[in-house]
Amino acid sequence: MIDSVDIEIIGYVNSCFTEKFGAPRQSGLVPSAEARLRMIEPFNRREMVRGLEGFSHIWLHFLFHRVKAEGWKTTVRPPRLGGIERIGVWATRSPHRPNFMGLSVVKLRDIDFSDGVELVIAGVDILDGTPVLDIKPYLPSSDSIEVATEGWAVQEFGALEVDFLPIASQFCAEYEAETGVPLQQLISEILREDPRPASQRVKKDRYGMRLYNVNVHWHVSDAACQVLGCEKLV
Amino acid sequence: MIDSVDIEIIGYVNSCFTEKFGAPRQSGLVPSAEARLRMIEPFNRREMVRGLEGFSHIWLHFLFHRVKAEGWKTTVRPPRLGGIERIGVWATRSPHRPNFMGLSVVKLRDIDFSDGVELVIAGVDILDGTPVLDIKPYLPSSDSIEVATEGWAVQEFGALEVDFLPIASQFCAEYEAETGVPLQQLISEILREDPRPASQRVKKDRYGMRLYNVNVHWHVSDAACQVLGCEKLV
């Protein structure tokens, strides 16, 4: 009996999420979060993606490469349970898990052959630089089980209200004109889901995150957040 | 940049499918196909599955261990396209793929602690002895995308009619009384989906498969199959 196996990286993701804080907790929550999966040799042959363009969604198997050094534990404290209750690691999708393997379904927007093979994907919850292990088409006939019960991970309702100070809106409009990235929409979708770890919710009222090369600052009070400003990193 | 990673086996599946022929092409097609995932050290601690019992379905990441020696190609000929047209391997779930990683959603029936930690699962398409790499809860809120488009993998309709000769029905009834396995139901669900590879459909009209320790023989004509007999392997 084998007890381990060597798995090769097939590509890397370039994503707007350059740090963990701000990255959505599941794929699909932030539709404007676009990324590119760049296939590497020998997994980047054009014919390997033939027929993939007909699928609206794909599965990505990837590695939680940033948390590997932190290790894993047999139980974790999910943010959705307030960070207090301990759940078995197999009952969660925590990145701190044996093998550090992640699984996300993302929208397949396009396949770009202009420089190698790159998949343009959206609705990602994947950090920049993430190594990918496999790609599979999403098959609604077998993968979509609406009636499945969700255990402890019941859905939170009541998304946060998000508004922008004029100076922040102006920055976003200029950034979008320059880069094509719909930054204000992206920030709104991220903050609406409240990216703060449960442990930080009472500690402070100002937060910052990095998206692409931009620092975003916001303020939280009750069920609303206000984007105070953005600045480009040099 | 890393180019490969060592992934540990966390458990092994004991399944009714002891050979590839007869195993369903996707999970969920054969609800009566039960199996057991036995967790191994150090991934078999009881607290690691705490909270998992609330989920009706789980994802299994596993290895297509039986086809590894056969290697992979950049394109494959899916049975659903008659085995003629070539599709890119990333646009399929073919077992002959880089890294030989499989992904299936299965029903979680029970967690058995009577001898270590074993997950009792159903609707499997996984061969006996399959090594498992990860377990994740199925989250309908993010995993169920009913409107996703299915590309070339359009659903086949028109399942086969299945009937049993009296001698075959009698064998199944005795086997069920002895082992608790609903063998006739299981065989019906498997044959209904027509397990024959496209390349064999015109070549012969009699087929055999192994389920648990039983050889099953059937005959196919037009859109019907008839189970001719079953026998126990010694």
XYZ file of C-alpha atoms in Angstrom:
468
model
C 0.000 0.000 0.000
C 1.284 3.432 -0.971
C 1.240 6.038 1.779
C 1.994 9.182 -0.201
C 2.110 10.390 -3.776
C 4.007 13.067 -5.666
C 1.620 15.566 -7.270
C 2.874 18.020 -9.905
C 1.865 21.662 -10.155
C 0.045 22.273 -13.471
C -0.209 26.068 -13.285
C -0.301 29.181 -11.105
C -3.046 31.721 -10.382
C -2.642 35.463 -10.733
C -5.373 36.934 -8.568
C -6.472 40.296 -7.144
C -6.100 38.820 -3.641
C -2.496 39.419 -2.686
C -3.133 38.756 1.009
C -5.421 36.478 2.998
C -7.408 39.285 4.648
C -10.147 40.305 2.233
C -10.153 37.054 0.244
C -13.683 35.581 0.250
C -14.405 32.514 2.403
C -15.877 30.594 -0.529
C -15.790 30.928 -4.292
C -18.758 32.617 -5.983
C -19.343 35.197 -3.215
C -17.433 37.914 -5.075
C -18.369 37.600 -8.775
C -16.091 40.502 -9.797
C -12.993 38.780 -8.416
C -11.227 37.879 -11.651
C -8.030 35.908 -11.944
C -5.892 34.119 -14.499
C -4.660 30.573 -14.311
C -1.472 30.256 -16.308
C -0.719 26.655 -17.311
C 2.910 25.538 -17.188
C 4.913 22.976 -19.189
C 4.032 20.205 -20.056
C 0.412 20.906 -19.057
C -0.046 23.948 -21.294
C -0.670 22.289 -24.641
C -3.542 23.910 -26.490
C -5.336 20.635 -27.177
C -5.525 19.887 -23.436
C -8.316 22.486 -23.049
C -10.201 21.544 -26.233
C -13.915 21.395 -25.405
C -13.506 23.231 -22.090
C -14.941 26.458 -23.566
C -18.459 24.917 -23.515
C -18.513 24.780 -19.706
C -19.559 27.852 -17.732
C -17.856 26.663 -14.531
C -14.806 24.608 -13.634
C -13.356 23.013 -10.512
C -9.859 23.921 -9.452
C -7.851 21.714 -7.112
C -5.154 23.876 -5.605
C -2.712 24.159 -2.720
C -3.121 26.470 0.261
C 0.554 27.303 -0.156
C 0.619 30.294 2.207
C -0.452 28.410 5.329
C 1.673 25.295 4.876
C 4.353 26.541 7.235
C 1.678 27.073 9.918
C 0.690 23.388 9.914
C -2.683 21.846 10.690
C -4.702 20.738 13.723
C -7.321 18.021 14.186
C -9.986 20.646 14.942
C -10.554 24.240 13.818
C -12.697 27.177 14.971
C -14.722 28.331 11.956
C -15.416 32.093 11.708
C -19.070 31.295 11.045
C -19.390 29.878 14.577
C -17.901 33.035 16.045
C -14.427 31.532 16.278
C -15.309 29.809 19.552
C -16.622 26.298 18.812
C -14.214 23.572 17.666
C -15.189 21.495 14.606
C -13.282 18.536 13.150
C -10.998 19.577 10.308
C -12.719 17.082 7.927
C -16.029 18.877 8.604
C -14.570 22.182 7.357
C -12.864 23.611 4.308
C -10.225 25.265 6.442
C -6.910 25.840 4.658
C -5.131 24.458 7.735
C -5.750 20.811 6.806
C -3.744 17.692 6.051
C -2.295 17.965 2.534
C -3.355 21.669 2.362
C -5.547 20.929 -0.658
C -8.215 23.425 -1.701
C -11.239 23.001 -3.971
C -13.157 25.844 -5.625
C -15.708 26.086 -8.388
C -15.121 29.241 -10.459
C -16.665 30.812 -13.522
C -14.747 30.208 -16.747
C -14.881 33.507 -18.643
C -12.412 32.877 -21.418
C -9.408 30.890 -22.578
C -6.595 33.145 -23.719
C -4.048 31.668 -26.140
C -2.269 34.956 -26.853
C 0.727 33.953 -24.711
C 0.648 30.251 -23.829
C -2.569 28.919 -22.282
C -4.335 31.071 -19.669
C -7.799 30.496 -18.225
C -9.628 33.713 -17.341
C -11.724 32.869 -14.282
C -14.062 34.809 -11.983
C -15.708 34.458 -8.600
C -12.402 33.281 -7.171
C -11.433 32.968 -3.503
C -7.849 32.091 -4.403
C -4.732 34.034 -3.405
C -2.210 35.365 -5.877
C 0.520 32.841 -6.642
C -1.574 29.772 -5.751
C -0.276 26.520 -7.309
C -2.975 24.490 -9.096
C -3.061 20.674 -9.179
C -6.009 19.818 -11.432
C -8.872 21.263 -13.488
C -12.208 19.547 -14.037
C -15.383 20.653 -15.798
C -18.340 21.378 -13.487
C -21.145 18.905 -14.255
C -24.457 20.214 -12.876
C -26.068 16.793 -13.391
C -23.822 15.259 -10.749
C -22.277 18.201 -8.847
C -25.393 20.272 -8.156
C -27.203 18.873 -5.118
C -29.532 21.614 -4.005
C -31.161 19.538 -1.291
C -27.892 18.673 0.449
C -27.894 19.639 4.125
C -25.268 22.126 5.200
C -24.574 20.946 8.776
C -23.118 23.570 11.094
C -22.199 25.828 8.147
C -25.644 27.453 7.931
C -25.803 30.518 5.731
C -25.375 33.924 7.265
C -27.858 36.458 6.046
C -27.817 40.202 6.434
C -24.922 41.344 4.264
C -23.254 44.603 5.301
C -24.229 47.889 3.705
C -21.253 49.390 1.873
C -20.784 53.027 0.918
C -17.802 55.026 -0.352
C -16.472 58.467 0.589
C -16.256 60.648 -2.564
C -12.452 60.514 -2.524
C -12.562 56.699 -2.550
C -15.130 56.569 -5.372
C -12.986 58.933 -7.392
C -9.891 56.767 -6.921
C -11.846 53.698 -8.043
C -13.146 55.422 -11.181
C -9.619 56.514 -12.130
C -8.214 53.050 -11.425
C -10.892 51.440 -13.584
C -10.214 53.865 -16.438
C -6.518 53.028 -16.249
C -6.605 49.241 -15.745
C -10.092 48.048 -16.720
C -10.607 46.597 -13.210
C -14.084 47.471 -11.786
C -12.515 48.289 -8.418
C -15.512 49.876 -6.683
C -17.748 46.926 -7.576
C -15.059 44.487 -6.418
C -14.576 46.255 -3.067
C -18.365 46.389 -2.536
C -18.732 42.661 -3.138
C -15.895 41.853 -0.749
C -16.981 44.125 2.127
C -20.644 43.088 1.829
C -19.534 39.601 2.990
C -17.684 41.047 6.001
C -14.151 39.689 5.634
C -13.211 40.391 9.273
C -12.201 37.364 11.351
C -14.667 36.861 14.198
C -11.867 37.499 16.693
C -11.305 41.037 15.344
C -14.915 42.205 15.233
C -14.951 43.863 18.617
C -11.325 44.955 18.699
C -11.211 47.800 16.198
C -13.336 49.784 13.790
C -10.826 50.489 11.002
C -9.476 47.919 8.589
C -7.240 47.725 5.554
C -6.701 45.190 2.782
C -4.674 44.886 -0.391
C -6.281 44.236 -3.787
C -3.940 44.087 -6.770
C -1.536 46.968 -6.037
C -4.048 49.021 -4.047
C -4.457 49.521 -0.296
C -8.119 49.911 0.697
C -9.178 51.399 4.056
C -12.629 51.152 5.582
C -14.546 51.751 8.745
C -17.193 49.460 10.275
C -20.054 50.397 12.563
C -23.019 48.140 13.255
C -24.144 46.633 9.949
C -22.527 49.189 7.634
C -19.083 49.879 6.282
C -17.718 52.974 4.672
C -14.729 52.972 2.364
C -12.526 55.848 3.487
C -9.833 55.768 0.854
C -7.571 53.838 -1.473
C -3.938 54.288 -2.372
C -1.590 52.664 -4.816
C 1.380 50.791 -3.429
C 4.718 51.842 -4.832
C 8.481 28.229 -7.143
C 7.634 24.669 -6.126
C 6.950 22.266 -8.977
C 5.576 19.294 -7.075
C 4.251 18.405 -3.648
C 4.083 15.264 -1.541
C 0.480 14.371 -0.680
C -0.289 11.802 2.010
C -2.998 9.149 1.792
C -5.568 9.732 4.566
C -7.635 6.559 4.088
C -8.748 3.771 1.754
C -12.139 2.897 0.277
C -13.734 -0.542 0.491
C -16.274 -0.590 -2.322
C -18.540 -3.052 -4.160
C -16.699 -2.166 -7.388
C -13.766 -4.536 -7.536
C -13.107 -3.871 -11.230
C -13.451 -0.896 -13.554
C -16.133 -2.437 -15.790
C -19.491 -1.816 -14.114
C -18.329 1.115 -11.985
C -20.565 4.163 -12.703
C -19.150 7.034 -14.778
C -20.115 9.610 -12.147
C -21.057 9.511 -8.499
C -24.768 9.616 -7.637
C -25.905 7.500 -10.607
C -26.084 4.320 -8.513
C -27.533 5.279 -5.114
C -27.302 1.703 -3.776
C -23.533 1.574 -4.323
C -22.342 1.676 -0.714
C -18.757 1.824 0.406
C -16.665 2.472 3.486
C -13.828 4.937 3.798
C -11.445 3.748 6.481
C -9.266 6.545 7.846
C -5.638 5.719 8.632
C -3.135 7.065 11.180
C -2.697 9.942 12.007
C -5.852 11.090 10.180
C -8.247 8.808 12.051
C -8.713 10.760 15.259
C -12.348 10.895 16.298
C -12.380 14.653 16.774
C -11.323 15.171 13.139
C -14.856 14.273 11.967
C -16.693 16.218 14.695
C -19.565 18.134 13.039
C -19.364 16.142 9.801
C -22.490 14.146 10.713
C -24.675 17.209 9.963
C -23.789 17.142 6.258
C -25.739 14.868 3.906
C -22.994 14.866 1.257
C -19.213 15.069 1.207
C -16.505 15.547 -1.404
C -13.782 12.954 -1.695
C -10.476 13.735 -3.377
C -8.936 10.431 -4.365
C -6.367 8.798 -6.623
C -7.184 6.812 -9.762
C -4.608 4.298 -8.568
C -5.496 1.540 -11.022
C -4.753 3.512 -14.201
C -1.530 5.173 -13.073
C 0.640 2.627 -14.827
C -1.250 3.325 -18.076
C -0.242 7.007 -18.081
C -2.149 9.981 -19.513
C -2.599 11.756 -22.842
C -3.352 15.382 -23.730
C -6.706 14.369 -25.235
C -9.215 11.613 -24.480
C -12.218 10.067 -26.282
C -15.164 10.246 -23.878
C -17.667 7.333 -24.011
C -20.487 9.865 -24.149
C -19.246 11.042 -27.554
C -19.232 7.464 -28.845
C -15.513 7.055 -28.193
C -14.668 8.787 -31.476
C -14.198 12.519 -30.848
C -11.095 13.767 -29.005
C -11.575 16.225 -26.129
C -8.838 17.944 -24.110
C -8.092 16.093 -20.898
C -8.840 19.241 -18.813
C -12.346 19.286 -20.334
C -13.040 15.775 -18.997
C -13.016 13.878 -15.731
C -11.120 11.002 -17.321
C -9.038 8.974 -14.847
C -6.163 9.106 -17.361
C -5.068 12.625 -16.381
C -2.034 14.391 -14.996
C -1.759 13.642 -11.257
C -4.523 10.969 -11.557
C -6.677 12.877 -9.071
C -10.389 12.115 -8.829
C -13.235 14.109 -7.276
C -16.632 12.702 -6.281
C -19.526 13.914 -4.194
C -21.060 11.037 -2.243
C -23.829 10.618 0.295
C -22.658 10.388 3.902
C -24.842 7.718 5.511
C -23.087 7.204 8.805
C -19.846 7.514 10.735
C -18.865 4.228 12.357
C -16.552 4.398 15.370
C -16.857 0.721 16.277
C -13.363 -0.038 14.931
C -11.388 3.139 14.285
C -13.057 5.812 12.121
C -15.004 4.661 9.055
C -17.302 6.774 6.901
C -20.236 4.848 5.417
C -20.884 6.422 2.032
C -23.274 5.755 -0.860
C -23.708 6.678 -4.507
C -20.024 5.969 -5.059
C -18.226 5.542 -8.389
C -14.995 4.583 -6.643
C -13.127 1.300 -7.018
C -12.237 -0.961 -4.130
C -8.855 -0.071 -2.606
C -8.891 3.562 -3.772
C -6.549 5.833 -1.758
C -8.208 9.041 -0.511
C -6.410 12.402 -0.215
C -8.960 14.734 1.361
C -12.552 15.023 2.610
C -14.618 18.205 2.502
C -18.230 18.931 3.416
C -20.544 19.622 0.450
C -21.834 23.193 0.723
C -24.942 23.618 -1.454
C -24.717 27.413 -1.108
C -21.459 27.473 -3.074
C -21.201 24.048 -4.753
C -24.685 23.753 -6.247
C -24.810 25.675 -9.530
C -27.869 24.377 -11.309
C -27.599 26.821 -14.204
C -24.022 25.844 -15.103
C -23.677 24.770 -18.725
C -22.466 21.254 -19.307
C -20.486 21.690 -22.562
C -20.040 18.555 -24.648
C -21.060 16.349 -21.712
C -24.798 16.645 -22.392
C -26.955 14.207 -20.476
C -27.956 10.947 -22.086
C -31.567 10.038 -21.567
C -33.317 6.764 -22.150
C -31.946 4.454 -19.496
C -31.919 0.749 -20.315
C -34.738 -1.528 -19.182
C -33.392 -4.183 -16.818
C -35.010 -7.510 -15.988
C -33.794 -10.637 -14.207
C -34.172 -14.326 -15.020
C -35.777 -16.144 -12.040
C -32.516 -17.904 -11.208
C -30.725 -14.537 -10.984
C -33.438 -12.984 -8.809
C -33.274 -15.966 -6.491
C -29.501 -15.663 -6.128
C -29.866 -11.947 -5.287
C -32.522 -12.621 -2.639
C -30.330 -15.240 -0.972
C -27.263 -12.989 -1.148
C -29.201 -10.120 0.448
C -30.485 -12.392 3.226
C -26.922 -13.492 3.924
C -25.006 -10.201 3.646
C -27.561 -7.370 3.860
C -26.476 -6.080 0.428
C -29.506 -5.218 -1.801
C -27.835 -6.913 -4.766
C -30.753 -6.911 -7.228
C -31.367 -3.198 -6.687
C -27.634 -2.488 -7.063
C -27.352 -4.457 -10.310
C -30.477 -2.745 -11.716
C -29.077 0.726 -10.984
C -25.743 -0.141 -12.613
C -27.126 -1.745 -15.771
C -29.768 0.980 -16.267
C -26.833 3.378 -16.935
C -25.332 1.017 -19.531
C -21.780 0.488 -18.305
C -20.495 -0.827 -21.668
C -17.690 1.171 -23.260
C -18.854 2.649 -26.578
C -16.254 0.565 -28.393
C -17.832 -2.701 -27.167
C -21.453 -1.918 -27.962
C -21.540 -3.560 -31.354
C -19.050 -6.319 -30.659
C -20.933 -8.661 -28.383
C -24.240 -9.162 -26.628
C -23.123 -10.859 -23.397
C -21.265 -9.150 -20.589
C -19.987 -9.907 -17.117
C -18.900 -7.802 -14.143
C -17.781 -8.352 -10.578
C -19.577 -6.772 -7.615
C -18.198 -7.625 -4.178
C -17.451 -11.346 -4.515
C -20.114 -12.014 -7.142
C -19.853 -12.470 -10.916
C -22.893 -11.061 -12.723
C -23.765 -12.026 -16.323
C -26.202 -10.213 -18.557
C -27.376 -9.989 -22.115
C -28.119 -6.780 -24.061
C -30.475 -6.310 -26.991
C -31.710 -2.921 -28.192
C -32.666 -0.880 -25.141
C -33.057 -3.751 -22.681
C -30.806 -5.962 -20.640
C -31.574 -9.214 -18.952
C -29.577 -10.555 -16.032
C -28.906 -14.207 -16.790
C -27.216 -15.313 -13.616
C -24.882 -14.591 -10.724
C -22.258 -16.722 -9.050
C -20.040 -16.345 -6.046
C -16.295 -16.263 -6.621
C -14.355 -18.714 -4.563
